Structures are given as C-alpha cells and as structure tokens.
mmCIF file of C-alpha atoms in Angstrom:
data_model
loop_
_atom_site.group_PDB
_atom_site.id
_atom_site.type_symbol
_atom_site.label_atom_id
_atom_site.label_comp_id
_atom_site.label_asym_id
_atom_site.label_seq_id
_atom_site.Cartn_x
_atom_site.Cartn_y
_atom_site.Cartn_z
ATOM 1 C CA MET A 1 73.355 135.659 -42.610
ATOM 2 C CA ASN A 2 69.718 136.014 -43.681
ATOM 3 C CA SER A 3 70.561 136.981 -47.278
ATOM 4 C CA ALA A 4 70.087 134.061 -49.644
ATOM 5 C CA ARG A 5 72.976 132.763 -51.711
ATOM 6 C CA HIS A 6 72.165 131.475 -55.200
ATOM 7 C CA ARG A 7 74.154 128.349 -56.014
ATOM 8 C CA THR A 8 74.302 125.350 -58.326
ATOM 9 C CA ALA A 9 75.507 121.798 -57.831
ATOM 10 C CA THR A 10 76.105 119.058 -60.372
ATOM 11 C CA VAL A 11 74.027 115.986 -59.493
ATOM 12 C CA ASP A 12 74.175 112.961 -61.800
ATOM 13 C CA GLY A 13 75.462 115.240 -64.548
ATOM 14 C CA TYR A 14 72.697 117.866 -64.204
ATOM 15 C CA GLU A 15 73.020 121.378 -62.824
ATOM 16 C CA ILE A 16 70.615 121.820 -59.913
ATOM 17 C CA PHE A 17 70.009 125.379 -58.756
ATOM 18 C CA TYR A 18 69.293 126.085 -55.100
ATOM 19 C CA ARG A 19 68.923 128.987 -52.718
ATOM 20 C CA GLU A 20 70.783 128.762 -49.421
ATOM 21 C CA ALA A 21 70.697 130.961 -46.353
ATOM 22 C CA GLY A 22 71.461 130.826 -42.635
ATOM 23 C CA HIS A 23 74.256 129.423 -40.530
ATOM 24 C CA ALA A 24 75.725 126.092 -41.617
ATOM 25 C CA ASP A 25 75.511 124.699 -38.063
ATOM 26 C CA ALA A 26 71.864 125.678 -37.514
ATOM 27 C CA PRO A 27 68.964 123.195 -37.785
ATOM 28 C CA VAL A 28 68.205 122.560 -41.450
ATOM 29 C CA ILE A 29 64.919 123.112 -43.258
ATOM 30 C CA VAL A 30 64.547 122.062 -46.895
ATOM 31 C CA LEU A 31 61.880 123.883 -48.925
ATOM 32 C CA LEU A 32 60.392 121.931 -51.851
ATOM 33 C CA HIS A 33 58.314 123.868 -54.383
ATOM 34 C CA GLY A 34 55.319 122.916 -56.501
ATOM 35 C CA TYR A 35 54.019 123.299 -60.040
ATOM 36 C CA PRO A 36 54.460 125.497 -62.031
ATOM 37 C CA THR A 37 56.882 127.517 -59.939
ATOM 38 C CA SER A 38 60.361 127.034 -58.455
ATOM 39 C CA SER A 39 62.314 128.067 -55.374
ATOM 40 C CA PHE A 40 61.222 131.569 -56.422
ATOM 41 C CA MET A 41 58.054 130.903 -54.411
ATOM 42 C CA PHE A 42 60.174 130.962 -51.222
ATOM 43 C CA ARG A 43 62.043 134.193 -52.021
ATOM 44 C CA GLU A 44 60.358 136.128 -49.186
ATOM 45 C CA LEU A 45 60.061 133.256 -46.694
ATOM 46 C CA ILE A 46 63.770 132.395 -46.711
ATOM 47 C CA PRO A 47 64.954 135.622 -45.007
ATOM 48 C CA LEU A 48 62.315 135.140 -42.295
ATOM 49 C CA LEU A 49 63.812 131.730 -41.420
ATOM 50 C CA ALA A 50 67.506 132.285 -41.992
ATOM 51 C CA ASP A 51 68.315 133.931 -38.642
ATOM 52 C CA ASP A 52 67.664 130.645 -36.851
ATOM 53 C CA TYR A 53 67.814 127.929 -39.522
ATOM 54 C CA HIS A 54 69.981 126.702 -42.357
ATOM 55 C CA VAL A 55 67.629 126.952 -45.319
ATOM 56 C CA ILE A 56 67.965 125.031 -48.599
ATOM 57 C CA ALA A 57 65.482 125.553 -51.443
ATOM 58 C CA PRO A 58 66.268 123.711 -54.709
ATOM 59 C CA ASP A 59 64.646 124.004 -58.124
ATOM 60 C CA HIS A 60 63.490 120.617 -59.396
ATOM 61 C CA LEU A 61 64.956 119.509 -62.703
ATOM 62 C CA GLY A 62 62.897 121.085 -65.482
ATOM 63 C CA PHE A 63 61.908 124.031 -63.298
ATOM 64 C CA GLY A 64 63.347 127.424 -62.444
ATOM 65 C CA HIS A 65 67.078 127.799 -62.975
ATOM 66 C CA SER A 66 67.918 124.089 -62.857
ATOM 67 C CA ASP A 67 68.720 122.234 -66.052
ATOM 68 C CA ALA A 68 65.683 121.328 -68.140
ATOM 69 C CA PRO A 69 66.631 118.469 -70.459
ATOM 70 C CA LEU A 70 64.055 117.461 -73.040
ATOM 71 C CA VAL A 71 61.904 114.392 -72.441
ATOM 72 C CA GLY A 72 64.005 112.422 -74.927
ATOM 73 C CA GLU A 73 67.056 113.087 -72.752
ATOM 74 C CA PHE A 74 65.585 112.454 -69.293
ATOM 75 C CA THR A 75 62.665 110.410 -68.011
ATOM 76 C CA TYR A 76 60.658 112.800 -65.868
ATOM 77 C CA THR A 77 59.004 111.030 -62.961
ATOM 78 C CA PHE A 78 58.613 111.923 -59.314
ATOM 79 C CA ASP A 79 60.949 109.039 -58.484
ATOM 80 C CA ALA A 80 63.615 110.585 -60.703
ATOM 81 C CA LEU A 81 63.178 114.080 -59.270
ATOM 82 C CA THR A 82 63.455 112.620 -55.775
ATOM 83 C CA GLU A 83 66.729 110.912 -56.617
ATOM 84 C CA LEU A 84 68.206 114.213 -57.799
ATOM 85 C CA THR A 85 66.987 116.003 -54.680
ATOM 86 C CA SER A 86 68.407 113.262 -52.485
ATOM 87 C CA GLY A 87 71.699 113.495 -54.359
ATOM 88 C CA LEU A 88 71.845 117.237 -53.785
ATOM 89 C CA LEU A 89 71.188 116.883 -50.060
ATOM 90 C CA ASP A 90 73.849 114.166 -49.807
ATOM 91 C CA GLN A 91 76.317 116.371 -51.660
ATOM 92 C CA LEU A 92 75.612 119.187 -49.214
ATOM 93 C CA GLY A 93 76.227 116.809 -46.304
ATOM 94 C CA LEU A 94 72.714 117.165 -44.867
ATOM 95 C CA ASP A 95 71.743 114.103 -42.839
ATOM 96 C CA ARG A 96 69.046 115.662 -40.633
ATOM 97 C CA TYR A 97 66.463 118.176 -41.777
ATOM 98 C CA ALA A 98 62.895 119.389 -41.603
ATOM 99 C CA LEU A 99 60.903 119.379 -44.832
ATOM 100 C CA TYR A 100 58.513 122.100 -46.026
ATOM 101 C CA VAL A 101 56.509 120.769 -48.980
ATOM 102 C CA GLN A 102 53.992 122.377 -51.318
ATOM 103 C CA ASP A 103 52.170 120.807 -54.285
ATOM 104 C CA TYR A 104 54.779 118.796 -56.293
ATOM 105 C CA GLY A 105 57.188 119.161 -53.394
ATOM 106 C CA ALA A 106 54.966 116.853 -51.340
ATOM 107 C CA PRO A 107 55.399 113.588 -53.295
ATOM 108 C CA ILE A 108 59.116 114.320 -53.518
ATOM 109 C CA GLY A 109 59.285 115.000 -49.790
ATOM 110 C CA TRP A 110 57.287 111.880 -48.931
ATOM 111 C CA ARG A 111 59.729 109.765 -50.932
ATOM 112 C CA LEU A 112 62.686 111.345 -49.131
ATOM 113 C CA ALA A 113 61.052 110.611 -45.788
ATOM 114 C CA LEU A 114 60.273 107.003 -46.699
ATOM 115 C CA GLN A 115 63.773 106.379 -48.038
ATOM 116 C CA HIS A 116 65.544 107.900 -45.012
ATOM 117 C CA PRO A 117 63.089 108.271 -42.120
ATOM 118 C CA GLU A 118 65.946 108.812 -39.687
ATOM 119 C CA ARG A 119 66.823 112.082 -41.434
ATOM 120 C CA ILE A 120 63.462 113.803 -40.966
ATOM 121 C CA SER A 121 63.236 116.104 -37.961
ATOM 122 C CA ALA A 122 59.831 117.609 -38.836
ATOM 123 C CA LEU A 123 57.322 117.859 -41.682
ATOM 124 C CA VAL A 124 55.553 121.030 -42.777
ATOM 125 C CA THR A 125 52.915 120.773 -45.479
ATOM 126 C CA GLN A 126 51.525 123.907 -47.091
ATOM 127 C CA ASN A 127 48.910 122.682 -49.543
ATOM 128 C CA GLY A 128 51.046 119.620 -50.117
ATOM 129 C CA ASN A 129 48.811 116.577 -50.364
ATOM 130 C CA GLY A 130 49.287 113.229 -48.644
ATOM 131 C CA TYR A 131 45.729 111.854 -48.521
ATOM 132 C CA GLU A 132 42.994 110.960 -50.961
ATOM 133 C CA ASP A 133 40.851 113.368 -48.929
ATOM 134 C CA GLY A 134 42.789 116.284 -50.379
ATOM 135 C CA PHE A 135 41.987 115.835 -54.056
ATOM 136 C CA VAL A 136 39.364 118.275 -55.324
ATOM 137 C CA GLU A 137 37.492 116.173 -57.875
ATOM 138 C CA SER A 138 36.664 119.006 -60.273
ATOM 139 C CA PHE A 139 40.384 119.683 -60.767
ATOM 140 C CA TRP A 140 41.772 116.149 -60.770
ATOM 141 C CA THR A 141 39.287 114.303 -62.998
ATOM 142 C CA ASP A 142 41.094 115.409 -66.163
ATOM 143 C CA VAL A 143 44.524 114.590 -64.705
ATOM 144 C CA TRP A 144 43.464 111.045 -63.800
ATOM 145 C CA ALA A 145 41.923 110.540 -67.244
ATOM 146 C CA TYR A 146 45.131 111.691 -68.937
ATOM 147 C CA GLY A 147 47.317 109.507 -66.745
ATOM 148 C CA ALA A 148 45.181 106.458 -67.410
ATOM 149 C CA ASN A 149 44.880 106.994 -71.169
ATOM 150 C CA PRO A 150 47.251 109.635 -72.577
ATOM 151 C CA GLY A 151 46.299 110.728 -76.067
ATOM 152 C CA PRO A 152 44.476 113.276 -78.191
ATOM 153 C CA ASP A 153 41.206 112.794 -76.323
ATOM 154 C CA THR A 154 42.627 113.503 -72.864
ATOM 155 C CA GLU A 155 45.661 115.719 -73.456
ATOM 156 C CA PRO A 156 43.951 119.035 -74.369
ATOM 157 C CA ALA A 157 42.325 119.377 -70.947
ATOM 158 C CA VAL A 158 45.635 119.073 -69.091
ATOM 159 C CA ARG A 159 47.651 121.015 -71.665
ATOM 160 C CA ALA A 160 45.396 123.970 -70.874
ATOM 161 C CA ALA A 161 47.043 124.053 -67.435
ATOM 162 C CA LEU A 162 50.231 125.286 -69.144
ATOM 163 C CA GLY A 163 48.564 128.495 -70.327
ATOM 164 C CA VAL A 164 48.950 131.864 -68.637
ATOM 165 C CA ASP A 165 45.258 132.019 -67.691
ATOM 166 C CA ALA A 166 45.432 128.704 -65.853
ATOM 167 C CA ILE A 167 48.651 129.659 -64.092
ATOM 168 C CA ARG A 168 47.174 133.017 -63.076
ATOM 169 C CA TRP A 169 44.164 131.122 -61.706
ATOM 170 C CA GLN A 170 46.431 128.968 -59.547
ATOM 171 C CA TYR A 171 47.730 132.114 -57.884
ATOM 172 C CA LEU A 172 44.465 134.020 -57.532
ATOM 173 C CA HIS A 173 41.721 131.484 -56.828
ATOM 174 C CA GLY A 174 40.564 131.547 -53.232
ATOM 175 C CA VAL A 175 42.486 134.736 -52.384
ATOM 176 C CA PRO A 176 40.162 137.263 -50.692
ATOM 177 C CA ASP A 177 42.269 140.205 -51.877
ATOM 178 C CA PRO A 178 43.863 139.309 -55.244
ATOM 179 C CA SER A 179 45.676 142.658 -55.323
ATOM 180 C CA LEU A 180 48.096 141.206 -52.762
ATOM 181 C CA VAL A 181 49.431 138.737 -55.363
ATOM 182 C CA SER A 182 52.058 140.176 -57.694
ATOM 183 C CA PRO A 183 51.606 139.488 -61.424
ATOM 184 C CA ASP A 184 55.340 138.780 -61.441
ATOM 185 C CA THR A 185 54.510 135.358 -60.018
ATOM 186 C CA TRP A 186 52.427 133.964 -62.851
ATOM 187 C CA GLU A 187 54.363 135.805 -65.570
ATOM 188 C CA HIS A 188 57.618 134.352 -64.205
ATOM 189 C CA ASP A 189 56.215 130.830 -64.137
ATOM 190 C CA PHE A 190 54.552 131.091 -67.539
ATOM 191 C CA ALA A 191 57.797 132.225 -69.151
ATOM 192 C CA LEU A 192 59.649 129.174 -67.836
ATOM 193 C CA VAL A 193 56.910 126.693 -68.706
ATOM 194 C CA SER A 194 56.855 128.205 -72.219
ATOM 195 C CA ARG A 195 60.493 127.348 -72.930
ATOM 196 C CA GLU A 196 60.900 125.120 -75.955
ATOM 197 C CA GLY A 197 60.165 121.530 -75.016
ATOM 198 C CA ASN A 198 59.135 122.289 -71.444
ATOM 199 C CA ASP A 199 55.498 121.569 -72.232
ATOM 200 C CA GLU A 200 56.398 117.917 -72.752
ATOM 201 C CA VAL A 201 58.290 117.916 -69.451
ATOM 202 C CA GLN A 202 55.197 119.106 -67.631
ATOM 203 C CA LEU A 203 52.911 116.672 -69.439
ATOM 204 C CA ALA A 204 55.180 113.796 -68.429
ATOM 205 C CA LEU A 205 54.820 114.775 -64.779
ATOM 206 C CA PHE A 206 51.043 115.135 -65.136
ATOM 207 C CA ARG A 207 50.984 111.552 -66.444
ATOM 208 C CA ASP A 208 53.148 110.338 -63.582
ATOM 209 C CA TYR A 209 51.198 112.038 -60.800
ATOM 210 C CA GLN A 210 48.889 109.027 -60.403
ATOM 211 C CA ASN A 211 51.915 107.043 -59.215
ATOM 212 C CA ASN A 212 52.123 109.207 -56.102
ATOM 213 C CA ARG A 213 48.851 107.888 -54.712
ATOM 214 C CA PRO A 214 50.172 104.399 -53.772
ATOM 215 C CA LEU A 215 52.708 106.143 -51.503
ATOM 216 C CA TYR A 216 50.010 107.517 -49.241
ATOM 217 C CA PRO A 217 49.451 104.414 -47.047
ATOM 218 C CA LEU A 218 53.241 104.169 -46.606
ATOM 219 C CA LEU A 219 53.369 107.828 -45.605
ATOM 220 C CA HIS A 220 50.579 107.318 -43.078
ATOM 221 C CA GLU A 221 52.406 104.375 -41.530
ATOM 222 C CA PHE A 222 55.568 106.485 -41.338
ATOM 223 C CA LEU A 223 53.657 109.259 -39.566
ATOM 224 C CA ARG A 224 52.227 106.802 -37.038
ATOM 225 C CA THR A 225 55.422 104.923 -36.273
ATOM 226 C CA SER A 226 57.938 107.765 -36.369
ATOM 227 C CA GLU A 227 55.773 110.287 -34.494
ATOM 228 C CA VAL A 228 57.562 112.981 -36.497
ATOM 229 C CA PRO A 229 56.149 116.439 -35.685
ATOM 230 C CA VAL A 230 53.763 117.679 -38.402
ATOM 231 C CA LEU A 231 52.488 121.162 -39.208
ATOM 232 C CA ALA A 232 49.799 121.565 -41.868
ATOM 233 C CA VAL A 233 49.272 125.231 -42.754
ATOM 234 C CA TRP A 234 46.882 125.359 -45.663
ATOM 235 C CA GLY A 235 44.964 127.764 -47.848
ATOM 236 C CA ARG A 236 41.460 126.568 -47.042
ATOM 237 C CA ASN A 237 40.027 127.899 -50.322
ATOM 238 C CA ASP A 238 42.401 125.831 -52.459
ATOM 239 C CA GLU A 239 40.463 124.228 -55.335
ATOM 240 C CA ILE A 240 43.324 121.847 -56.144
ATOM 241 C CA PHE A 241 44.060 120.367 -52.710
ATOM 242 C CA GLY A 242 41.109 121.012 -50.444
ATOM 243 C CA PRO A 243 41.169 121.586 -46.668
ATOM 244 C CA ALA A 244 40.162 117.986 -45.941
ATOM 245 C CA GLY A 245 43.686 117.114 -47.063
ATOM 246 C CA ALA A 246 45.107 119.239 -44.259
ATOM 247 C CA ARG A 247 42.799 117.874 -41.576
ATOM 248 C CA ALA A 248 43.620 114.302 -42.596
ATOM 249 C CA PHE A 249 47.168 114.576 -41.236
ATOM 250 C CA ALA A 250 45.698 114.618 -37.736
ATOM 251 C CA ARG A 251 44.525 111.016 -38.254
ATOM 252 C CA ASP A 252 48.048 109.624 -38.330
ATOM 253 C CA ALA A 253 50.495 112.247 -37.076
ATOM 254 C CA LYS A 254 50.702 112.499 -33.298
ATOM 255 C CA ASP A 255 49.546 115.940 -32.126
ATOM 256 C CA ALA A 256 49.526 117.288 -35.684
ATOM 257 C CA GLU A 257 49.162 121.058 -35.780
ATOM 258 C CA VAL A 258 46.645 122.099 -38.451
ATOM 259 C CA HIS A 259 45.838 125.670 -39.480
ATOM 260 C CA LEU A 260 43.388 126.568 -42.254
ATOM 261 C CA ILE A 261 43.992 130.084 -43.593
ATOM 262 C CA ASN A 262 41.592 132.188 -45.662
ATOM 263 C CA GLY A 263 43.700 131.885 -48.815
ATOM 264 C CA GLY A 264 44.399 129.747 -51.856
ATOM 265 C CA HIS A 265 46.967 127.362 -53.296
ATOM 266 C CA PHE A 266 49.983 129.689 -53.166
ATOM 267 C CA LEU A 267 49.435 130.917 -49.637
ATOM 268 C CA LEU A 268 52.831 132.601 -49.284
ATOM 269 C CA GLU A 269 51.858 135.220 -51.863
ATOM 270 C CA SER A 270 48.945 136.545 -49.797
ATOM 271 C CA HIS A 271 49.627 135.382 -46.224
ATOM 272 C CA LEU A 272 53.411 135.282 -45.881
ATOM 273 C CA ASP A 273 53.522 136.668 -42.342
ATOM 274 C CA VAL A 274 50.791 134.317 -41.115
ATOM 275 C CA VAL A 275 52.521 131.231 -42.525
ATOM 276 C CA ALA A 276 55.934 132.381 -41.291
ATOM 277 C CA GLY A 277 54.530 132.953 -37.814
ATOM 278 C CA TYR A 278 53.067 129.474 -37.547
ATOM 279 C CA LEU A 279 56.200 127.974 -39.081
ATOM 280 C CA ARG A 280 58.653 129.715 -36.774
ATOM 281 C CA GLY A 281 56.547 128.861 -33.730
ATOM 282 C CA PHE A 282 56.332 125.206 -34.756
ATOM 283 C CA LEU A 283 60.023 124.859 -35.590
ATOM 284 C CA GLY A 284 60.991 126.605 -32.364
ATOM 285 C CA ARG A 285 58.973 124.104 -30.366
ATOM 286 C CA VAL A 286 60.030 120.913 -32.138
ATOM 287 C CA LEU A 287 63.616 121.726 -33.119
ATOM 288 C CA GLY A 288 64.582 124.010 -30.251
#
C-alpha cells in the first residue's frame, strides 16, 4: 500500500489535486507544501510513511496540479487556501490527523489547528515558521515593504522571486552538497509559476503573507493549552526561515523535539532519510 495514488476532489467548485497512500484505517498525516512547489516535494517521503500511516498531500489552489484560477476569478489569501484544504479533509472524512507543514503550508496548518484543535494529533514543522524569531530579515524586508505598500516601487523586488534563478536559490542555498538536489525540482516549479497569470497569483499571496503574523500568539496559546506533540526538523542554514524559528517552538510546546540539520530550506531534497528517520520515530512515539 505504499504506492501513492494521484487523485482529485471538487471543493467549492475547484479541482484540488492530492496524493494519497497507506491504509485508510491507519493514523493520518497531512503534508502541506510551501512556495513555489507542490505535493511534488513529498514524492519520496510519502512511500517512507505509507506502510504505517494514511498519507494525504494536497496541492494548494494555484499550485501543482490543482486548479489555478486567475486573480480576477478567485481571491488568493491564506484564509481562502485554508478553507479549501479544510473542505478537502472534510470531504475525505478525516477528523483526526497529524500535520507536516513547510513554508506556506505552515500558516495554512496553523489555521486548521486553530479552527479545529480537537482534530490535531501532532504537529511537524520542517522550515515552517510560527514565530517572529524565524524571519531572516535580509529575505523578508522586501516582502513586508510590498505587503505594506504594493506598487511599482516595491513589486520588482518580490517579482524577482518568480524567476528561475531565485527558485534555484531556494533549493540550493545552505546545502553542503548541491549535487544532491535534482534540477528537476526548480525546473518543475518554475514551469508552473510561469503559467499565464500565475505570477499575479503568487504576488497576491506575497501581499497577504503579512496577515499570517497576527496568528502567531494564537498558535502559541494553542501549543501551551493543547500540549499537542511537536517536532521541528529544520534546515539550519535556511536563509528564509532561520534556525531560531525552530528553537522557538520549545518555548510553548511541551517537550518539543527540535532537530537542526546541516541543510537548507527544502531539506527533503538533500536529507530525506534523516528527516524521515526523525519523523517516523516521532510519530511512532506520539501516535503509536
């Protein structure tokens, strides 16, 4: 049962693509991807989990193989992407699950947890930020400026993030041996971001990212009161979300397990076995 199935579901009129593997009656883990990728980032992790877990990995609207309506047809915000993800999980009948979040997957996962705390069996963050500590200033200064005042003075700096060089950088920065990272990763992502109109989709989400920050105190309260098990496994050389963002989870999550790995933002591309080992050990302990 460890081979992934590639499926779609219609949620609020949109086709949402997702990868599914494992036994239907096994504990569930939902994998939520970041920018600029899709569930493709989990293609090699899924088989390593599927023997023991029911794995669901959706593509957010506007990403991967999910529908990608233009900005005039859909208002892209992290609230809206969360509602679609929640609708998919409801449609699949999933009322208890662990969350694995990375990059954009984090603010979506935090919203899911805050909306339905009773559903969350565990949280795994792999370079998925939940604290102000995690923002690397040199990367985020331009994003904050664009969110605060979108226009011709601030847009060029963030639009550059849509280019192939910037996407390649996301995959290679902080990786001790860049030859481990397949060029298929950034070429795949660049092709999808380059679809007609998708640039405006991504810019809309850049503008909205500032609205994730007010969630952080609510997340921290959830971690303290729920005592949900937390694993932070993080590329310590990430120049987008720095290692202080991983360590910060230990402030609020009871007995948080934190591992800093000698890698970058997309840790699965260079350290798949290391991440999978920590993840399987953690899930085995907290989910049984």
